[in-house]
PDB file of C-alpha atoms in Angstrom:
ATOM      1  CA  UNK A   1     -26.051   5.982   1.623  1.00 71.00           C
ATOM      2  CA  UNK A   2     -22.578   4.594   1.067  1.00 78.00           C
ATOM      3  CA  UNK A   3     -21.801   6.106  -2.337  1.00 81.00           C
ATOM      4  CA  UNK A   4     -21.913   9.547  -3.853  1.00 82.00           C
ATOM      5  CA  UNK A   5     -23.429   9.312  -7.389  1.00 83.00           C
ATOM      6  CA  UNK A   6     -22.501  12.870  -8.204  1.00 86.00           C
ATOM      7  CA  UNK A   7     -20.543  13.736 -11.332  1.00 84.00           C
ATOM      8  CA  UNK A   8     -19.407  17.007  -9.649  1.00 84.00           C
ATOM      9  CA  UNK A   9     -17.817  15.479  -6.630  1.00 81.00           C
ATOM     10  CA  UNK A  10     -14.378  15.144  -5.020  1.00 74.00           C
ATOM     11  CA  UNK A  11     -11.957  17.534  -3.208  1.00 71.00           C
ATOM     12  CA  UNK A  12     -13.392  21.051  -3.198  1.00 72.00           C
ATOM     13  CA  UNK A  13     -16.888  19.877  -4.133  1.00 79.00           C
ATOM     14  CA  UNK A  14     -17.989  18.717  -0.667  1.00 81.00           C
ATOM     15  CA  UNK A  15     -20.671  21.356  -0.380  1.00 86.00           C
ATOM     16  CA  UNK A  16     -22.097  20.915  -3.869  1.00 89.00           C
ATOM     17  CA  UNK A  17     -25.587  19.580  -4.152  1.00 92.00           C
ATOM     18  CA  UNK A  18     -25.854  15.877  -4.981  1.00 91.00           C
ATOM     19  CA  UNK A  19     -26.916  15.173  -8.556  1.00 94.00           C
ATOM     20  CA  UNK A  20     -27.388  12.191 -10.732  1.00 94.00           C
ATOM     21  CA  UNK A  21     -30.073  10.818  -8.432  1.00 96.00           C
ATOM     22  CA  UNK A  22     -33.449   9.652  -9.553  1.00 96.00           C
ATOM     23  CA  UNK A  23     -36.709  10.141  -7.672  1.00 96.00           C
ATOM     24  CA  UNK A  24     -36.574   6.549  -6.244  1.00 95.00           C
ATOM     25  CA  UNK A  25     -33.110   7.192  -4.937  1.00 95.00           C
ATOM     26  CA  UNK A  26     -34.222  10.477  -3.363  1.00 96.00           C
ATOM     27  CA  UNK A  27     -37.214   8.948  -1.646  1.00 96.00           C
ATOM     28  CA  UNK A  28     -35.020   5.987  -0.366  1.00 96.00           C
ATOM     29  CA  UNK A  29     -32.680   8.542   1.124  1.00 96.00           C
ATOM     30  CA  UNK A  30     -35.552  10.234   2.932  1.00 97.00           C
ATOM     31  CA  UNK A  31     -36.858   6.877   4.243  1.00 97.00           C
ATOM     32  CA  UNK A  32     -33.380   5.871   5.483  1.00 96.00           C
ATOM     33  CA  UNK A  33     -32.665   9.321   7.117  1.00 97.00           C
ATOM     34  CA  UNK A  34     -36.081   9.102   8.800  1.00 98.00           C
ATOM     35  CA  UNK A  35     -35.283   5.638  10.205  1.00 97.00           C
ATOM     36  CA  UNK A  36     -31.889   6.877  11.348  1.00 97.00           C
ATOM     37  CA  UNK A  37     -33.197   9.858  13.175  1.00 97.00           C
ATOM     38  CA  UNK A  38     -36.093   7.836  14.751  1.00 97.00           C
ATOM     39  CA  UNK A  39     -33.527   5.370  16.152  1.00 97.00           C
ATOM     40  CA  UNK A  40     -31.740   8.431  17.672  1.00 97.00           C
ATOM     41  CA  UNK A  41     -35.021   9.310  19.401  1.00 97.00           C
ATOM     42  CA  UNK A  42     -35.775  12.151  17.013  1.00 97.00           C
ATOM     43  CA  UNK A  43     -39.373  11.463  16.067  1.00 97.00           C
ATOM     44  CA  UNK A  44     -39.651  13.127  12.543  1.00 97.00           C
ATOM     45  CA  UNK A  45     -40.470  12.110   9.009  1.00 97.00           C
ATOM     46  CA  UNK A  46     -38.114  13.225   6.132  1.00 98.00           C
ATOM     47  CA  UNK A  47     -39.739  13.475   2.748  1.00 97.00           C
ATOM     48  CA  UNK A  48     -39.425  15.197  -0.640  1.00 98.00           C
ATOM     49  CA  UNK A  49     -41.520  18.335  -0.597  1.00 98.00           C
ATOM     50  CA  UNK A  50     -44.736  18.449  -2.442  1.00 97.00           C
ATOM     51  CA  UNK A  51     -44.763  20.980  -5.385  1.00 96.00           C
ATOM     52  CA  UNK A  52     -46.856  23.403  -3.379  1.00 96.00           C
ATOM     53  CA  UNK A  53     -44.493  23.132  -0.426  1.00 97.00           C
ATOM     54  CA  UNK A  54     -41.502  23.681  -2.745  1.00 97.00           C
ATOM     55  CA  UNK A  55     -42.997  26.741  -4.307  1.00 97.00           C
ATOM     56  CA  UNK A  56     -44.120  28.237  -0.981  1.00 97.00           C
ATOM     57  CA  UNK A  57     -40.667  27.815   0.367  1.00 97.00           C
ATOM     58  CA  UNK A  58     -39.042  29.176  -2.773  1.00 97.00           C
ATOM     59  CA  UNK A  59     -41.204  32.331  -2.880  1.00 97.00           C
ATOM     60  CA  UNK A  60     -40.601  32.953   0.902  1.00 97.00           C
ATOM     61  CA  UNK A  61     -43.783  35.182   1.208  1.00 96.00           C
ATOM     62  CA  UNK A  62     -43.279  36.937  -2.191  1.00 96.00           C
ATOM     63  CA  UNK A  63     -45.521  36.771  -5.254  1.00 96.00           C
ATOM     64  CA  UNK A  64     -42.860  37.670  -7.804  1.00 97.00           C
ATOM     65  CA  UNK A  65     -41.303  35.589 -10.596  1.00 97.00           C
ATOM     66  CA  UNK A  66     -38.216  35.007  -8.397  1.00 97.00           C
ATOM     67  CA  UNK A  67     -38.043  35.429  -4.550  1.00 96.00           C
ATOM     68  CA  UNK A  68     -35.877  38.580  -5.183  1.00 96.00           C
ATOM     69  CA  UNK A  69     -38.338  40.117  -7.711  1.00 96.00           C
ATOM     70  CA  UNK A  70     -39.329  40.011 -11.359  1.00 96.00           C
ATOM     71  CA  UNK A  71     -36.169  41.279 -13.017  1.00 94.00           C
ATOM     72  CA  UNK A  72     -34.507  38.581 -15.051  1.00 93.00           C
ATOM     73  CA  UNK A  73     -31.328  40.592 -15.210  1.00 94.00           C
ATOM     74  CA  UNK A  74     -30.866  40.131 -11.471  1.00 95.00           C
ATOM     75  CA  UNK A  75     -30.823  36.321 -11.767  1.00 96.00           C
ATOM     76  CA  UNK A  76     -27.104  36.119 -12.130  1.00 95.00           C
ATOM     77  CA  UNK A  77     -26.721  37.476  -8.605  1.00 94.00           C
ATOM     78  CA  UNK A  78     -28.994  34.935  -7.031  1.00 95.00           C
ATOM     79  CA  UNK A  79     -28.759  31.675  -8.997  1.00 95.00           C
ATOM     80  CA  UNK A  80     -26.488  29.247 -10.816  1.00 96.00           C
ATOM     81  CA  UNK A  81     -27.881  28.675 -14.349  1.00 97.00           C
ATOM     82  CA  UNK A  82     -26.634  28.484 -17.910  1.00 97.00           C
ATOM     83  CA  UNK A  83     -25.422  32.052 -18.180  1.00 96.00           C
ATOM     84  CA  UNK A  84     -23.084  31.997 -15.090  1.00 96.00           C
ATOM     85  CA  UNK A  85     -22.503  28.381 -13.958  1.00 96.00           C
ATOM     86  CA  UNK A  86     -19.558  27.405 -16.144  1.00 95.00           C
ATOM     87  CA  UNK A  87     -21.457  24.269 -16.971  1.00 95.00           C
ATOM     88  CA  UNK A  88     -21.275  22.730 -13.459  1.00 94.00           C
ATOM     89  CA  UNK A  89     -22.981  22.770 -10.086  1.00 95.00           C
ATOM     90  CA  UNK A  90     -21.594  25.087  -7.397  1.00 93.00           C
ATOM     91  CA  UNK A  91     -21.160  24.974  -3.637  1.00 90.00           C
ATOM     92  CA  UNK A  92     -24.377  25.972  -1.775  1.00 88.00           C
ATOM     93  CA  UNK A  93     -22.295  28.119   0.512  1.00 85.00           C
ATOM     94  CA  UNK A  94     -20.218  29.822  -2.208  1.00 86.00           C
ATOM     95  CA  UNK A  95     -22.756  32.686  -2.638  1.00 84.00           C
ATOM     96  CA  UNK A  96     -24.755  32.109   0.431  1.00 81.00           C
ATOM     97  CA  UNK A  97     -25.337  35.811   0.943  1.00 82.00           C
ATOM     98  CA  UNK A  98     -26.860  36.446  -2.409  1.00 85.00           C
ATOM     99  CA  UNK A  99     -28.442  32.972  -3.052  1.00 87.00           C
ATOM    100  CA  UNK A 100     -30.380  32.813   0.208  1.00 91.00           C
ATOM    101  CA  UNK A 101     -34.057  33.825   0.200  1.00 95.00           C
ATOM    102  CA  UNK A 102     -35.759  35.748   3.019  1.00 95.00           C
ATOM    103  CA  UNK A 103     -36.510  32.454   4.897  1.00 96.00           C
ATOM    104  CA  UNK A 104     -32.851  31.307   4.853  1.00 94.00           C
ATOM    105  CA  UNK A 105     -33.128  28.709   2.039  1.00 94.00           C
ATOM    106  CA  UNK A 106     -30.204  28.645  -0.448  1.00 93.00           C
ATOM    107  CA  UNK A 107     -30.151  28.037  -4.132  1.00 94.00           C
ATOM    108  CA  UNK A 108     -33.949  27.678  -4.690  1.00 96.00           C
ATOM    109  CA  UNK A 109     -33.303  28.977  -8.194  1.00 96.00           C
ATOM    110  CA  UNK A 110     -30.892  27.018 -10.245  1.00 96.00           C
ATOM    111  CA  UNK A 111     -27.970  24.805  -9.402  1.00 96.00           C
ATOM    112  CA  UNK A 112     -29.926  21.500  -9.620  1.00 97.00           C
ATOM    113  CA  UNK A 113     -33.476  20.612 -10.556  1.00 98.00           C
ATOM    114  CA  UNK A 114     -35.141  19.324  -7.313  1.00 98.00           C
ATOM    115  CA  UNK A 115     -37.391  16.318  -7.292  1.00 98.00           C
ATOM    116  CA  UNK A 116     -40.757  16.798  -5.528  1.00 97.00           C
ATOM    117  CA  UNK A 117     -42.910  14.024  -4.061  1.00 96.00           C
ATOM    118  CA  UNK A 118     -45.789  14.653  -6.629  1.00 95.00           C
ATOM    119  CA  UNK A 119     -46.690  12.679  -9.599  1.00 92.00           C
ATOM    120  CA  UNK A 120     -46.755  14.957 -12.686  1.00 94.00           C
ATOM    121  CA  UNK A 121     -49.926  16.585 -13.774  1.00 92.00           C
ATOM    122  CA  UNK A 122     -50.226  19.023 -16.580  1.00 91.00           C
ATOM    123  CA  UNK A 123     -53.202  20.594 -14.786  1.00 90.00           C
ATOM    124  CA  UNK A 124     -51.896  22.833 -12.015  1.00 90.00           C
ATOM    125  CA  UNK A 125     -55.337  22.865 -10.349  1.00 90.00           C
ATOM    126  CA  UNK A 126     -54.822  19.178  -9.457  1.00 91.00           C
ATOM    127  CA  UNK A 127     -52.179  20.211  -6.943  1.00 91.00           C
ATOM    128  CA  UNK A 128     -53.271  20.388  -3.379  1.00 91.00           C
ATOM    129  CA  UNK A 129     -53.216  23.799  -1.855  1.00 90.00           C
ATOM    130  CA  UNK A 130     -52.777  22.318   1.630  1.00 90.00           C
ATOM    131  CA  UNK A 131     -49.249  21.082   0.929  1.00 90.00           C
ATOM    132  CA  UNK A 132     -50.069  17.394   0.363  1.00 91.00           C
ATOM    133  CA  UNK A 133     -48.517  15.705  -2.621  1.00 93.00           C
ATOM    134  CA  UNK A 134     -50.552  14.964  -5.766  1.00 90.00           C
ATOM    135  CA  UNK A 135     -50.181  11.195  -6.132  1.00 89.00           C
ATOM    136  CA  UNK A 136     -51.422   9.504  -9.194  1.00 84.00           C
ATOM    137  CA  UNK A 137     -50.243   5.822  -8.650  1.00 70.00           C
ATOM    138  CA  UNK A 138     -49.978   4.760 -12.329  1.00 71.00           C
ATOM    139  CA  UNK A 139     -48.016   7.902 -13.268  1.00 74.00           C
ATOM    140  CA  UNK A 140     -44.294   7.300 -13.744  1.00 90.00           C
ATOM    141  CA  UNK A 141     -43.477  10.967 -14.275  1.00 94.00           C
ATOM    142  CA  UNK A 142     -42.489  12.895 -11.155  1.00 95.00           C
ATOM    143  CA  UNK A 143     -42.317  16.695 -10.736  1.00 96.00           C
ATOM    144  CA  UNK A 144     -39.112  18.709 -10.680  1.00 97.00           C
ATOM    145  CA  UNK A 145     -38.776  22.345  -9.674  1.00 98.00           C
ATOM    146  CA  UNK A 146     -36.120  25.069  -9.418  1.00 97.00           C
ATOM    147  CA  UNK A 147     -34.065  24.785 -12.695  1.00 97.00           C
ATOM    148  CA  UNK A 148     -30.405  23.977 -12.821  1.00 97.00           C
ATOM    149  CA  UNK A 149     -26.872  25.104 -13.728  1.00 96.00           C
ATOM    150  CA  UNK A 150     -27.830  24.004 -17.344  1.00 97.00           C
ATOM    151  CA  UNK A 151     -31.197  25.724 -17.418  1.00 97.00           C
ATOM    152  CA  UNK A 152     -32.155  29.037 -19.023  1.00 96.00           C
ATOM    153  CA  UNK A 153     -33.370  31.703 -16.691  1.00 96.00           C
ATOM    154  CA  UNK A 154     -37.137  31.225 -17.259  1.00 96.00           C
ATOM    155  CA  UNK A 155     -36.837  27.612 -16.073  1.00 97.00           C
ATOM    156  CA  UNK A 156     -35.507  28.947 -12.747  1.00 97.00           C
ATOM    157  CA  UNK A 157     -38.639  30.949 -11.913  1.00 98.00           C
ATOM    158  CA  UNK A 158     -40.502  30.122  -8.710  1.00 97.00           C
ATOM    159  CA  UNK A 159     -43.614  28.942 -10.669  1.00 96.00           C
ATOM    160  CA  UNK A 160     -41.891  27.015 -13.394  1.00 97.00           C
ATOM    161  CA  UNK A 161     -42.718  23.328 -13.443  1.00 97.00           C
ATOM    162  CA  UNK A 162     -41.033  20.422 -15.089  1.00 96.00           C
ATOM    163  CA  UNK A 163     -41.030  16.638 -14.864  1.00 96.00           C
ATOM    164  CA  UNK A 164     -39.168  13.468 -15.834  1.00 95.00           C
ATOM    165  CA  UNK A 165     -39.474   9.753 -15.375  1.00 95.00           C
ATOM    166  CA  UNK A 166     -39.063   8.687 -11.824  1.00 95.00           C
ATOM    167  CA  UNK A 167     -36.081   6.372 -12.754  1.00 95.00           C
ATOM    168  CA  UNK A 168     -34.312   9.089 -14.702  1.00 95.00           C
ATOM    169  CA  UNK A 169     -31.139  10.636 -13.358  1.00 92.00           C
ATOM    170  CA  UNK A 170     -28.950  13.346 -14.882  1.00 93.00           C
ATOM    171  CA  UNK A 171     -26.228  15.871 -14.178  1.00 92.00           C
ATOM    172  CA  UNK A 172     -28.942  18.449 -13.592  1.00 94.00           C
ATOM    173  CA  UNK A 173     -31.139  16.728 -11.032  1.00 94.00           C
ATOM    174  CA  UNK A 174     -31.029  16.574  -7.251  1.00 96.00           C
ATOM    175  CA  UNK A 175     -33.350  17.094  -4.335  1.00 96.00           C
ATOM    176  CA  UNK A 176     -34.032  18.910  -1.153  1.00 96.00           C
ATOM    177  CA  UNK A 177     -35.842  17.430   1.904  1.00 97.00           C
ATOM    178  CA  UNK A 178     -38.681  18.507   4.164  1.00 96.00           C
ATOM    179  CA  UNK A 179     -38.687  17.544   7.817  1.00 96.00           C
ATOM    180  CA  UNK A 180     -42.225  16.830   9.208  1.00 94.00           C
TER     181      UNK A 180
END
């Protein structure tokens, strides 16, 4: 994209998640990466995940509060959040062995809030069970999942939902992509 907006960047921080990106910047990144890959002959579409895709990936076949179970006291082993982060993001490979869910996804709990493609709805039954994003065109609030280095443990739970204005960026917010 030409620049790194992250506050937590520089030497030794190359593997930290990007933060300080708003929803518009995250979707622009997805669009540009799609265009780049398509020009290379790789016919894919890169997007932000829907909330249902994000939660499905986070849970990795489990039905518990966290992918590793229901025990809050285990969270320190599996996530960066306000009790163990030292008030900053961390490398996604630093604790790859303990932060990786059964499907191989790292840091689904904590580190940075992750933008989803969905418009925010307070009614969870509005979310599509087929993985499609819930889009409410006039809605300027967009969904976030996962919690962050600044969050309390409950905000890192697989089913915990949050939102913010699409144009908002913070030290706590980043994103993850889906390849279709």
